[in-house]
Amino acid sequence: MTSGDRGRPAPRIAVVGASAAGLAAVEGLRRAGWDGLLTLVGDEPHPPYDRPPLSKQVLSGSWEPDRTGLRSAEQLAGLDLDLRLGTRAAALDAAARRLTLDDAERTVLDCAGIVVATGVRPRTLPGTEGVAGVYVLRSLEDALALRERLAAPGRRLAVVGDGVLGAEAAAVATGLGHRVVLIGSGTAPMGRVLGAETGALLAAVHRAHGVELRAGRASGVVTGPDPAGGPDGRHVTGVRLADGGTVEADTVLVATGSVPAVDWLGPSGEAAATAVGTTDAAGTADAAAPGAEAAGAGARAVGGARLDLADGLGCDAHCAAAPGVYGAGDVARWYHPVLGRTLRVEHRMNATEQGLAAARNLLAELDAERFGAPRPFAPVPYFWSDQFGLKLQAYGVLEGADRIEVLCLEKDPLRLAALHGREGRATGVLGAGLPPRTVRGLRALVAGDAPADWDEALAAFRTAVQG
């Protein structure tokens, strides 16, 4: 498929979401030889930027915003993009491959293919809209607003949600001289993912640096008059817990997870997105909808085609949600052919890898003779986190483990490796306080063409760690 000829318009591929996944998709399309029109739509005014530094380097003030940019203006210009920043997608007619934009003209784009990479939006607490002192942390503006609030030490910060985002923000805020209470459903930060033993290690690290850990579920906030006279007139004074308790705070960060940004894909997309599936503390959703096809209990008829919006955009093993429509990054829930179940992964590396895979497979669908056959997307998920100088790195899927083996290196509790398993199979490996090379060496235990037998993987794990 080439640029238009004989007076016909050139074919267009639209990538919705100017994110890491969206950037990878447009780069992959150009690298593979797509020479038609290429539109990149982003609802934020910024060119693609990196999100992991927001809760660390940007929040701490060690980075200025421009360091988060993923490509220079010259590099983006070299992709010859129809770049539409500050523009939301309003609707998709999947059957006709027709994209409507929420701009002043309600622009309609007829496409040969669409890649959906719209990511997620943060959850909030009820009754917090317009309340001064309440923050979320998803966008660059969010990070800068919270950074300004924490510029002078001495705030009483309550972080609601003890997943990776909440734990990282708590660590940074403590280092900036604030009193921090980290509120979570368990007894340890990231406990659902790390397991009891590694979670206890991370909890001890947080406590040693002055973070107060509070187990409980937040039900809302307590407010008082806003001394600055804000438009709503209310300022947060604390967090209300479901058990009737209260955590006093003059600043609240809500980090209770996210909702896939699929509301624009159909009138019932938002309701469906919140109905099925959960996101764990490391950003991996093990979706409830089974099977390899992009259809099921959460399917919605959108423009004559059925899109599965039960927990993100449901896709098959090739990242296809419908003919000519592909998903990538945080928003995509796809069938993992090795694990044999559907996943939605909110990890930075997955965004790039899946953006490239979606681009490659879309081109294969459009012109197999030119671009080759589609290939299943079967990555080994990877994530990392830095908290109080302790680096956590993991490969595979940690959440949902029914057995975990933890080994400390040289009897140092701050240097450990863990093997996670589920239903007799090894599913993930974790390193805490270990060099990246050491953790990469454990990746092979969960990187095969089929899930490794637990006993075999455990023996290899012990040999690799203990020698």
Short mmCIF file of C-alpha atoms in Angstrom, two decimals:
data_model
loop_
_atom_site.label_atom_id
_atom_site.label_comp_id
_atom_site.label_asym_id
_atom_site.label_seq_id
_atom_site.Cartn_x
_atom_site.Cartn_y
_atom_site.Cartn_z
CA MET A 1 0.00 0.00 0.00
CA THR A 2 1.52 3.29 -1.11
CA SER A 3 0.66 6.93 -1.34
CA GLY A 4 -2.40 7.87 -3.40
CA ASP A 5 -2.27 7.66 -7.18
CA ARG A 6 -4.56 8.51 -10.09
CA GLY A 7 -6.06 11.34 -8.08
CA ARG A 8 -7.15 9.19 -5.17
CA PRO A 9 -6.28 10.46 -1.68
CA ALA A 10 -3.38 8.76 0.05
CA PRO A 11 -4.42 6.17 2.63
CA ARG A 12 -4.19 7.21 6.25
CA ILE A 13 -3.34 5.48 9.48
CA ALA A 14 -4.35 7.31 12.67
CA VAL A 15 -2.73 6.66 16.04
CA VAL A 16 -4.85 7.98 18.90
CA GLY A 17 -2.75 8.79 21.95
CA ALA A 18 0.52 10.77 21.79
CA SER A 19 2.02 8.56 24.47
CA ALA A 20 5.01 6.24 24.63
CA ALA A 21 2.87 3.58 22.96
CA GLY A 22 1.58 5.99 20.34
CA LEU A 23 5.07 7.24 19.59
CA ALA A 24 6.36 3.69 19.21
CA ALA A 25 3.48 2.94 16.84
CA VAL A 26 4.14 5.87 14.48
CA GLU A 27 7.87 5.20 14.51
CA GLY A 28 7.27 1.52 13.83
CA LEU A 29 4.94 2.32 10.95
CA ARG A 30 7.45 4.61 9.27
CA ARG A 31 10.35 2.25 9.92
CA ALA A 32 8.43 -0.62 8.33
CA GLY A 33 7.80 1.42 5.21
CA TRP A 34 4.37 3.02 5.61
CA ASP A 35 4.47 6.01 3.26
CA GLY A 36 0.83 7.05 3.45
CA LEU A 37 -0.62 9.73 5.67
CA LEU A 38 0.11 9.24 9.35
CA THR A 39 -1.90 11.13 11.97
CA LEU A 40 -0.95 11.25 15.65
CA VAL A 41 -3.70 12.57 17.94
CA GLY A 42 -2.96 13.58 21.53
CA ASP A 43 -5.30 15.17 24.06
CA GLU A 44 -2.44 16.93 25.88
CA PRO A 45 -0.68 19.94 24.31
CA HIS A 46 2.75 18.36 24.75
CA PRO A 47 4.66 16.16 22.31
CA PRO A 48 5.17 12.59 23.60
CA TYR A 49 6.87 12.52 26.99
CA ASP A 50 7.93 9.91 29.53
CA ARG A 51 5.60 9.33 32.49
CA PRO A 52 7.69 7.29 34.98
CA PRO A 53 9.87 10.30 35.91
CA LEU A 54 6.78 12.29 36.93
CA SER A 55 6.52 10.57 40.32
CA LYS A 56 10.28 10.64 40.89
CA GLN A 57 12.59 13.13 39.17
CA VAL A 58 9.96 15.73 38.20
CA LEU A 59 8.15 15.63 41.53
CA SER A 60 11.43 15.89 43.44
CA GLY A 61 12.56 18.86 41.34
CA SER A 62 15.71 17.16 40.07
CA TRP A 63 14.33 17.27 36.51
CA GLU A 64 12.69 20.09 34.66
CA PRO A 65 9.77 19.18 32.37
CA ASP A 66 11.75 19.35 29.13
CA ARG A 67 13.86 16.36 30.20
CA THR A 68 10.82 14.10 29.97
CA GLY A 69 10.44 14.61 26.22
CA LEU A 70 10.86 11.36 24.29
CA ARG A 71 11.88 12.95 20.96
CA SER A 72 13.14 16.30 19.79
CA ALA A 73 11.14 18.53 17.46
CA GLU A 74 13.53 17.59 14.66
CA GLN A 75 13.02 13.88 15.25
CA LEU A 76 9.24 14.26 15.20
CA ALA A 77 9.43 16.34 12.04
CA GLY A 78 11.38 13.53 10.41
CA LEU A 79 8.38 11.22 10.81
CA ASP A 80 6.27 13.47 8.56
CA LEU A 81 3.30 13.34 10.91
CA ASP A 82 -0.06 14.99 10.76
CA LEU A 83 0.38 15.94 14.43
CA ARG A 84 -2.77 17.01 16.25
CA LEU A 85 -1.90 17.84 19.85
CA GLY A 86 -4.38 19.24 22.34
CA THR A 87 -7.12 17.35 20.52
CA ARG A 88 -9.30 14.57 21.87
CA ALA A 89 -10.75 11.74 19.83
CA ALA A 90 -14.54 11.96 20.08
CA ALA A 91 -15.76 8.78 18.39
CA LEU A 92 -14.74 5.80 16.29
CA ASP A 93 -16.83 4.04 13.67
CA ALA A 94 -14.83 0.83 13.82
CA ALA A 95 -16.56 -0.86 10.90
CA ALA A 96 -15.95 2.09 8.59
CA ARG A 97 -12.55 2.90 10.20
CA ARG A 98 -13.70 6.49 10.57
CA LEU A 99 -12.32 8.63 13.39
CA THR A 100 -14.06 11.78 14.64
CA LEU A 101 -12.04 14.40 16.50
CA ASP A 102 -13.33 16.69 19.22
CA ASP A 103 -11.97 19.84 17.60
CA ALA A 104 -13.86 22.93 16.52
CA GLU A 105 -14.57 21.45 13.11
CA ARG A 106 -15.49 17.96 14.42
CA THR A 107 -12.99 16.67 11.88
CA VAL A 108 -13.72 13.22 10.45
CA LEU A 109 -10.77 11.12 9.26
CA ASP A 110 -11.28 8.13 6.98
CA CYS A 111 -8.52 5.67 7.78
CA ALA A 112 -7.01 2.49 6.46
CA GLY A 113 -6.23 1.59 10.06
CA ILE A 114 -6.34 2.95 13.61
CA VAL A 115 -4.11 2.27 16.61
CA VAL A 116 -5.77 3.09 19.94
CA ALA A 117 -3.16 4.12 22.53
CA THR A 118 -5.19 6.44 24.75
CA GLY A 119 -3.82 5.08 28.03
CA VAL A 120 -5.68 5.46 31.30
CA ARG A 121 -7.10 8.20 33.49
CA PRO A 122 -6.66 8.31 37.27
CA ARG A 123 -9.39 7.30 39.67
CA THR A 124 -10.53 9.89 42.18
CA LEU A 125 -12.24 9.89 45.56
CA PRO A 126 -15.91 10.85 45.79
CA GLY A 127 -16.58 14.45 46.69
CA THR A 128 -13.09 15.74 45.84
CA GLU A 129 -13.85 17.66 42.66
CA GLY A 130 -12.93 21.29 43.13
CA VAL A 131 -11.50 20.76 46.63
CA ALA A 132 -8.20 22.60 47.07
CA GLY A 133 -5.24 20.52 48.21
CA VAL A 134 -6.35 17.28 46.49
CA TYR A 135 -4.16 16.01 43.66
CA VAL A 136 -3.77 13.15 41.22
CA LEU A 137 -0.57 12.26 39.39
CA ARG A 138 -0.92 11.20 35.78
CA SER A 139 0.07 14.11 33.54
CA LEU A 140 2.95 16.56 33.45
CA GLU A 141 0.62 19.29 34.71
CA ASP A 142 -0.40 17.05 37.62
CA ALA A 143 3.24 16.52 38.60
CA LEU A 144 4.10 20.20 38.39
CA ALA A 145 1.05 21.22 40.42
CA LEU A 146 1.93 18.78 43.20
CA ARG A 147 5.59 19.79 43.04
CA GLU A 148 4.61 23.43 43.59
CA ARG A 149 2.46 22.42 46.55
CA LEU A 150 5.39 20.52 48.09
CA ALA A 151 8.02 23.17 47.32
CA ALA A 152 8.34 24.21 50.97
CA PRO A 153 8.80 21.46 53.61
CA GLY A 154 6.38 20.79 56.43
CA ARG A 155 3.22 19.69 54.65
CA ARG A 156 1.05 16.92 56.07
CA LEU A 157 0.61 14.71 53.01
CA ALA A 158 -1.78 11.78 52.89
CA VAL A 159 -1.18 9.45 49.94
CA VAL A 160 -4.24 7.35 49.23
CA GLY A 161 -3.17 4.17 47.48
CA ASP A 162 -0.05 2.15 48.26
CA GLY A 163 0.72 0.85 44.78
CA VAL A 164 3.89 1.75 42.93
CA LEU A 165 2.76 5.33 42.17
CA GLY A 166 1.68 6.07 45.73
CA ALA A 167 4.77 4.45 47.24
CA GLU A 168 7.14 6.36 44.95
CA ALA A 169 5.41 9.67 45.63
CA ALA A 170 5.50 9.00 49.39
CA ALA A 171 9.24 8.36 49.20
CA VAL A 172 9.90 11.56 47.25
CA ALA A 173 7.70 13.71 49.51
CA THR A 174 9.40 12.35 52.62
CA GLY A 175 12.76 13.23 51.13
CA LEU A 176 11.49 16.77 50.55
CA GLY A 177 10.79 17.17 54.27
CA HIS A 178 7.07 16.43 54.54
CA ARG A 179 5.14 14.30 57.02
CA VAL A 180 3.65 11.49 54.97
CA VAL A 181 0.93 8.96 55.72
CA LEU A 182 0.60 6.21 53.12
CA ILE A 183 -2.90 4.73 53.15
CA GLY A 184 -3.46 1.32 51.57
CA SER A 185 -5.67 -1.71 51.73
CA GLY A 186 -2.88 -3.95 53.03
CA THR A 187 -0.08 -3.77 55.54
CA ALA A 188 2.74 -3.09 53.08
CA PRO A 189 3.33 -0.89 50.03
CA MET A 190 2.80 -2.85 46.81
CA GLY A 191 1.92 -5.84 48.96
CA ARG A 192 -0.53 -7.36 46.45
CA VAL A 193 2.27 -7.66 43.93
CA LEU A 194 5.35 -8.23 46.06
CA GLY A 195 3.91 -10.75 48.48
CA ALA A 196 4.19 -10.80 52.27
CA GLU A 197 7.97 -11.15 52.69
CA THR A 198 9.16 -8.65 50.10
CA GLY A 199 6.29 -6.34 51.02
CA ALA A 200 7.42 -6.40 54.65
CA LEU A 201 10.91 -5.40 53.51
CA LEU A 202 9.56 -2.40 51.61
CA ALA A 203 7.32 -1.47 54.53
CA ALA A 204 10.33 -1.49 56.87
CA VAL A 205 12.25 0.75 54.46
CA HIS A 206 9.40 3.27 54.38
CA ARG A 207 8.98 3.27 58.15
CA ALA A 208 12.72 3.70 58.64
CA HIS A 209 12.53 6.92 56.63
CA GLY A 210 9.55 8.25 58.58
CA VAL A 211 6.56 7.25 56.46
CA GLU A 212 3.52 6.28 58.51
CA LEU A 213 1.72 3.29 56.98
CA ARG A 214 -2.02 3.17 57.58
CA ALA A 215 -4.14 0.19 56.56
CA GLY A 216 -7.63 1.16 55.53
CA ARG A 217 -9.92 2.15 52.71
CA ALA A 218 -10.48 5.82 52.01
CA SER A 219 -14.11 6.77 51.54
CA GLY A 220 -13.71 10.52 50.98
CA VAL A 221 -12.08 13.64 52.34
CA VAL A 222 -12.74 16.04 55.19
CA THR A 223 -12.83 19.70 54.22
CA GLY A 224 -12.78 23.13 55.76
CA PRO A 225 -12.80 26.72 54.49
CA ASP A 226 -10.15 27.47 51.87
CA PRO A 227 -7.91 30.21 53.32
CA ALA A 228 -6.83 31.14 49.79
CA GLY A 229 -10.42 31.77 48.75
CA GLY A 230 -10.46 29.29 45.89
CA PRO A 231 -13.45 29.00 43.54
CA ASP A 232 -14.97 26.08 45.45
CA GLY A 233 -14.30 27.63 48.85
CA ARG A 234 -13.20 24.31 50.38
CA HIS A 235 -9.77 22.99 51.30
CA VAL A 236 -8.91 19.46 52.34
CA THR A 237 -8.17 18.88 56.02
CA GLY A 238 -8.03 15.11 56.07
CA VAL A 239 -8.98 11.75 54.61
CA ARG A 240 -12.04 9.89 55.86
CA LEU A 241 -11.64 6.12 56.20
CA ALA A 242 -14.36 3.53 55.78
CA ASP A 243 -13.90 2.35 59.38
CA GLY A 244 -14.81 5.82 60.64
CA GLY A 245 -11.27 6.98 61.27
CA THR A 246 -9.65 10.11 59.88
CA VAL A 247 -6.12 10.89 58.71
CA GLU A 248 -5.33 14.59 59.13
CA ALA A 249 -3.73 16.19 56.11
CA ASP A 250 -3.42 19.55 54.38
CA THR A 251 -2.49 17.84 51.09
CA VAL A 252 -3.88 14.64 49.61
CA LEU A 253 -2.58 12.64 46.65
CA VAL A 254 -5.10 10.16 45.28
CA ALA A 255 -3.22 7.22 43.77
CA THR A 256 -5.91 4.56 43.88
CA GLY A 257 -5.43 3.17 40.39
CA SER A 258 -6.73 4.02 36.98
CA VAL A 259 -9.50 3.48 34.45
CA PRO A 260 -8.73 2.70 30.80
CA ALA A 261 -9.54 5.68 28.57
CA VAL A 262 -12.14 4.01 26.35
CA ASP A 263 -15.17 6.23 27.04
CA TRP A 264 -14.80 7.87 23.62
CA LEU A 265 -15.14 4.50 21.89
CA GLY A 266 -18.82 4.14 22.72
CA PRO A 267 -21.63 5.58 24.82
CA SER A 268 -21.35 2.73 27.33
CA GLY A 269 -17.58 2.48 27.22
CA GLU A 270 -16.98 4.27 30.51
CA ALA A 271 -19.42 2.10 32.44
CA ALA A 272 -18.00 -1.05 30.92
CA ALA A 273 -14.44 -0.01 31.66
CA THR A 274 -15.08 0.18 35.38
CA ALA A 275 -17.11 -2.99 35.60
CA VAL A 276 -14.56 -5.73 35.01
CA GLY A 277 -10.92 -6.27 35.92
CA THR A 278 -8.57 -4.81 38.49
CA THR A 279 -5.25 -3.03 38.24
CA ASP A 280 -2.57 -4.12 40.67
CA ALA A 281 0.06 -2.02 42.38
CA ALA A 282 2.57 -2.57 39.59
CA GLY A 283 0.12 -1.76 36.83
CA THR A 284 -0.86 -5.23 35.58
CA ALA A 285 -4.52 -6.07 35.14
CA ASP A 286 -5.42 -9.73 34.92
CA ALA A 287 -8.71 -9.24 33.14
CA ALA A 288 -11.80 -11.20 33.92
CA ALA A 289 -12.90 -11.60 30.31
CA PRO A 290 -11.56 -14.92 28.94
CA GLY A 291 -10.48 -16.01 25.48
CA ALA A 292 -8.39 -14.90 22.58
CA GLU A 293 -11.01 -13.03 20.60
CA ALA A 294 -11.87 -9.37 20.95
CA ALA A 295 -15.44 -10.09 21.99
CA GLY A 296 -17.24 -11.25 25.08
CA ALA A 297 -19.48 -10.16 27.91
CA GLY A 298 -18.12 -6.60 27.75
CA ALA A 299 -18.49 -6.18 23.99
CA ARG A 300 -20.23 -3.05 22.73
CA ALA A 301 -21.51 -2.38 19.23
CA VAL A 302 -19.58 0.66 18.02
CA GLY A 303 -20.28 1.90 14.52
CA GLY A 304 -21.39 -1.53 13.32
CA ALA A 305 -18.42 -3.41 14.82
CA ARG A 306 -18.21 -4.97 18.25
CA LEU A 307 -15.43 -3.72 20.47
CA ASP A 308 -14.78 -5.35 23.84
CA LEU A 309 -14.53 -2.52 26.38
CA ALA A 310 -14.85 -4.61 29.55
CA ASP A 311 -11.44 -3.57 30.94
CA GLY A 312 -9.73 -1.46 28.35
CA LEU A 313 -9.82 -2.30 24.67
CA GLY A 314 -10.04 -6.07 24.28
CA CYS A 315 -7.64 -7.41 21.65
CA ASP A 316 -6.53 -10.77 20.30
CA ALA A 317 -2.99 -12.15 20.41
CA HIS A 318 -2.01 -9.84 17.54
CA CYS A 319 -3.31 -6.72 19.37
CA ALA A 320 -6.28 -6.50 17.01
CA ALA A 321 -9.59 -5.30 18.46
CA ALA A 322 -11.45 -5.39 15.15
CA PRO A 323 -10.42 -5.44 11.49
CA GLY A 324 -8.11 -2.47 11.03
CA VAL A 325 -8.33 -1.42 14.70
CA TYR A 326 -5.47 -2.25 17.07
CA GLY A 327 -4.69 -1.46 20.69
CA ALA A 328 -1.40 -0.65 22.42
CA GLY A 329 -0.14 0.37 25.83
CA ASP A 330 -2.04 0.87 29.07
CA VAL A 331 -5.45 0.84 27.39
CA ALA A 332 -5.02 -2.51 25.62
CA ARG A 333 -6.16 -5.81 27.14
CA TRP A 334 -4.88 -8.59 24.93
CA TYR A 335 -4.62 -12.35 24.91
CA HIS A 336 -1.12 -13.46 25.91
CA PRO A 337 -0.53 -16.71 24.01
CA VAL A 338 2.14 -18.05 26.37
CA LEU A 339 0.32 -17.32 29.62
CA GLY A 340 -2.99 -18.40 28.10
CA ARG A 341 -5.02 -15.53 29.50
CA THR A 342 -5.77 -11.89 28.87
CA LEU A 343 -3.67 -9.14 30.43
CA ARG A 344 -3.66 -5.38 30.57
CA VAL A 345 -0.24 -4.06 31.51
CA GLU A 346 0.51 -0.52 32.68
CA HIS A 347 4.29 -0.77 32.38
CA ARG A 348 6.49 1.64 30.48
CA MET A 349 8.41 -1.03 28.53
CA ASN A 350 5.21 -2.77 27.50
CA ALA A 351 3.91 0.49 26.01
CA THR A 352 6.83 0.69 23.61
CA GLU A 353 6.87 -3.00 22.75
CA GLN A 354 3.13 -3.18 22.17
CA GLY A 355 3.10 0.00 20.10
CA LEU A 356 5.64 -1.56 17.77
CA ALA A 357 3.74 -4.87 17.67
CA ALA A 358 0.42 -3.19 16.90
CA ALA A 359 2.01 -1.19 14.08
CA ARG A 360 3.66 -4.26 12.58
CA ASN A 361 0.50 -6.37 12.71
CA LEU A 362 -1.72 -3.61 11.36
CA LEU A 363 0.54 -3.32 8.32
CA ALA A 364 0.51 -7.10 7.92
CA GLU A 365 -3.28 -7.00 7.82
CA LEU A 366 -3.30 -4.19 5.26
CA ASP A 367 -0.72 -5.72 2.92
CA ALA A 368 0.67 -9.13 3.90
CA GLU A 369 2.62 -9.46 0.67
CA ARG A 370 4.55 -6.29 1.39
CA PHE A 371 4.77 -6.32 5.17
CA GLY A 372 4.71 -10.03 6.00
CA ALA A 373 2.55 -12.13 8.28
CA PRO A 374 1.29 -10.92 11.68
CA ARG A 375 3.09 -12.18 14.78
CA PRO A 376 1.57 -12.84 18.21
CA PHE A 377 2.56 -10.41 20.93
CA ALA A 378 3.97 -12.46 23.80
CA PRO A 379 6.32 -10.24 25.83
CA VAL A 380 7.87 -10.85 29.21
CA PRO A 381 6.51 -7.80 31.11
CA TYR A 382 9.12 -5.71 32.91
CA PHE A 383 8.77 -2.98 35.51
CA TRP A 384 11.00 -1.13 37.91
CA SER A 385 10.61 1.23 40.85
CA ASP A 386 12.99 3.32 42.96
CA GLN A 387 12.07 4.09 46.56
CA PHE A 388 14.49 5.51 49.15
CA GLY A 389 17.43 4.25 47.09
CA LEU A 390 16.04 0.71 46.91
CA LYS A 391 15.60 -0.43 43.32
CA LEU A 392 12.90 -2.99 42.54
CA GLN A 393 12.97 -4.78 39.17
CA ALA A 394 10.69 -7.53 37.94
CA TYR A 395 10.11 -9.69 34.88
CA GLY A 396 6.92 -11.57 34.16
CA VAL A 397 3.70 -11.41 36.17
CA LEU A 398 3.98 -11.20 39.96
CA GLU A 399 0.39 -10.49 40.96
CA GLY A 400 -1.87 -13.45 41.72
CA ALA A 401 0.94 -15.76 42.82
CA ASP A 402 -0.04 -18.69 45.02
CA ARG A 403 3.58 -19.45 45.93
CA ILE A 404 6.65 -17.23 46.33
CA GLU A 405 10.24 -18.22 47.08
CA VAL A 406 12.39 -15.40 48.53
CA LEU A 407 16.18 -15.65 48.88
CA CYS A 408 18.37 -13.02 50.54
CA LEU A 409 21.83 -12.51 49.12
CA GLU A 410 24.73 -12.61 51.54
CA LYS A 411 22.23 -12.51 54.42
CA ASP A 412 21.44 -8.89 53.55
CA PRO A 413 17.67 -8.27 53.91
CA LEU A 414 17.93 -5.33 51.50
CA ARG A 415 19.29 -7.53 48.71
CA LEU A 416 16.91 -10.28 47.69
CA ALA A 417 15.48 -12.20 44.78
CA ALA A 418 12.02 -13.74 44.56
CA LEU A 419 10.40 -16.29 42.28
CA HIS A 420 6.61 -16.06 41.89
CA GLY A 421 4.42 -18.92 40.72
CA ARG A 422 0.82 -19.72 40.03
CA GLU A 423 -0.94 -23.05 39.54
CA GLY A 424 2.30 -25.03 39.38
CA ARG A 425 4.04 -22.67 36.95
CA ALA A 426 6.69 -19.98 37.42
CA THR A 427 5.25 -16.64 36.35
CA GLY A 428 7.63 -13.89 37.51
CA VAL A 429 10.96 -12.97 39.07
CA LEU A 430 11.80 -9.98 41.24
CA GLY A 431 15.03 -8.40 42.42
CA ALA A 432 15.35 -5.85 45.23
CA GLY A 433 18.62 -4.01 45.73
CA LEU A 434 20.27 -6.01 42.96
CA PRO A 435 22.17 -4.78 39.87
CA PRO A 436 20.09 -4.84 36.67
CA ARG A 437 22.43 -7.42 35.16
CA THR A 438 21.70 -9.85 37.99
CA VAL A 439 17.94 -9.52 37.59
CA ARG A 440 18.21 -9.84 33.81
CA GLY A 441 19.96 -13.14 34.39
CA LEU A 442 16.83 -14.44 36.12
CA ARG A 443 14.55 -13.42 33.25
CA ALA A 444 15.14 -16.69 31.41
CA LEU A 445 13.22 -18.52 34.15
CA VAL A 446 9.96 -16.95 32.93
CA ALA A 447 10.79 -16.22 29.29
CA GLY A 448 10.13 -19.54 27.57
CA ASP A 449 7.60 -20.43 24.89
CA ALA A 450 5.48 -22.00 27.64
CA PRO A 451 5.22 -21.30 31.39
CA ALA A 452 8.01 -23.10 33.21
CA ASP A 453 7.25 -25.91 35.65
CA TRP A 454 7.49 -24.54 39.19
CA ASP A 455 9.81 -27.21 40.57
CA GLU A 456 12.21 -26.96 37.63
CA ALA A 457 12.22 -23.17 37.76
CA LEU A 458 12.71 -23.19 41.54
CA ALA A 459 15.76 -25.42 41.28
CA ALA A 460 17.27 -23.19 38.59
CA PHE A 461 16.39 -20.08 40.64
CA ARG A 462 18.15 -21.38 43.73
CA THR A 463 21.23 -22.31 41.72
CA ALA A 464 21.36 -18.92 40.03
CA VAL A 465 20.98 -16.96 43.27
CA GLN A 466 22.93 -19.10 45.71
CA GLY A 467 25.48 -20.57 43.30
#
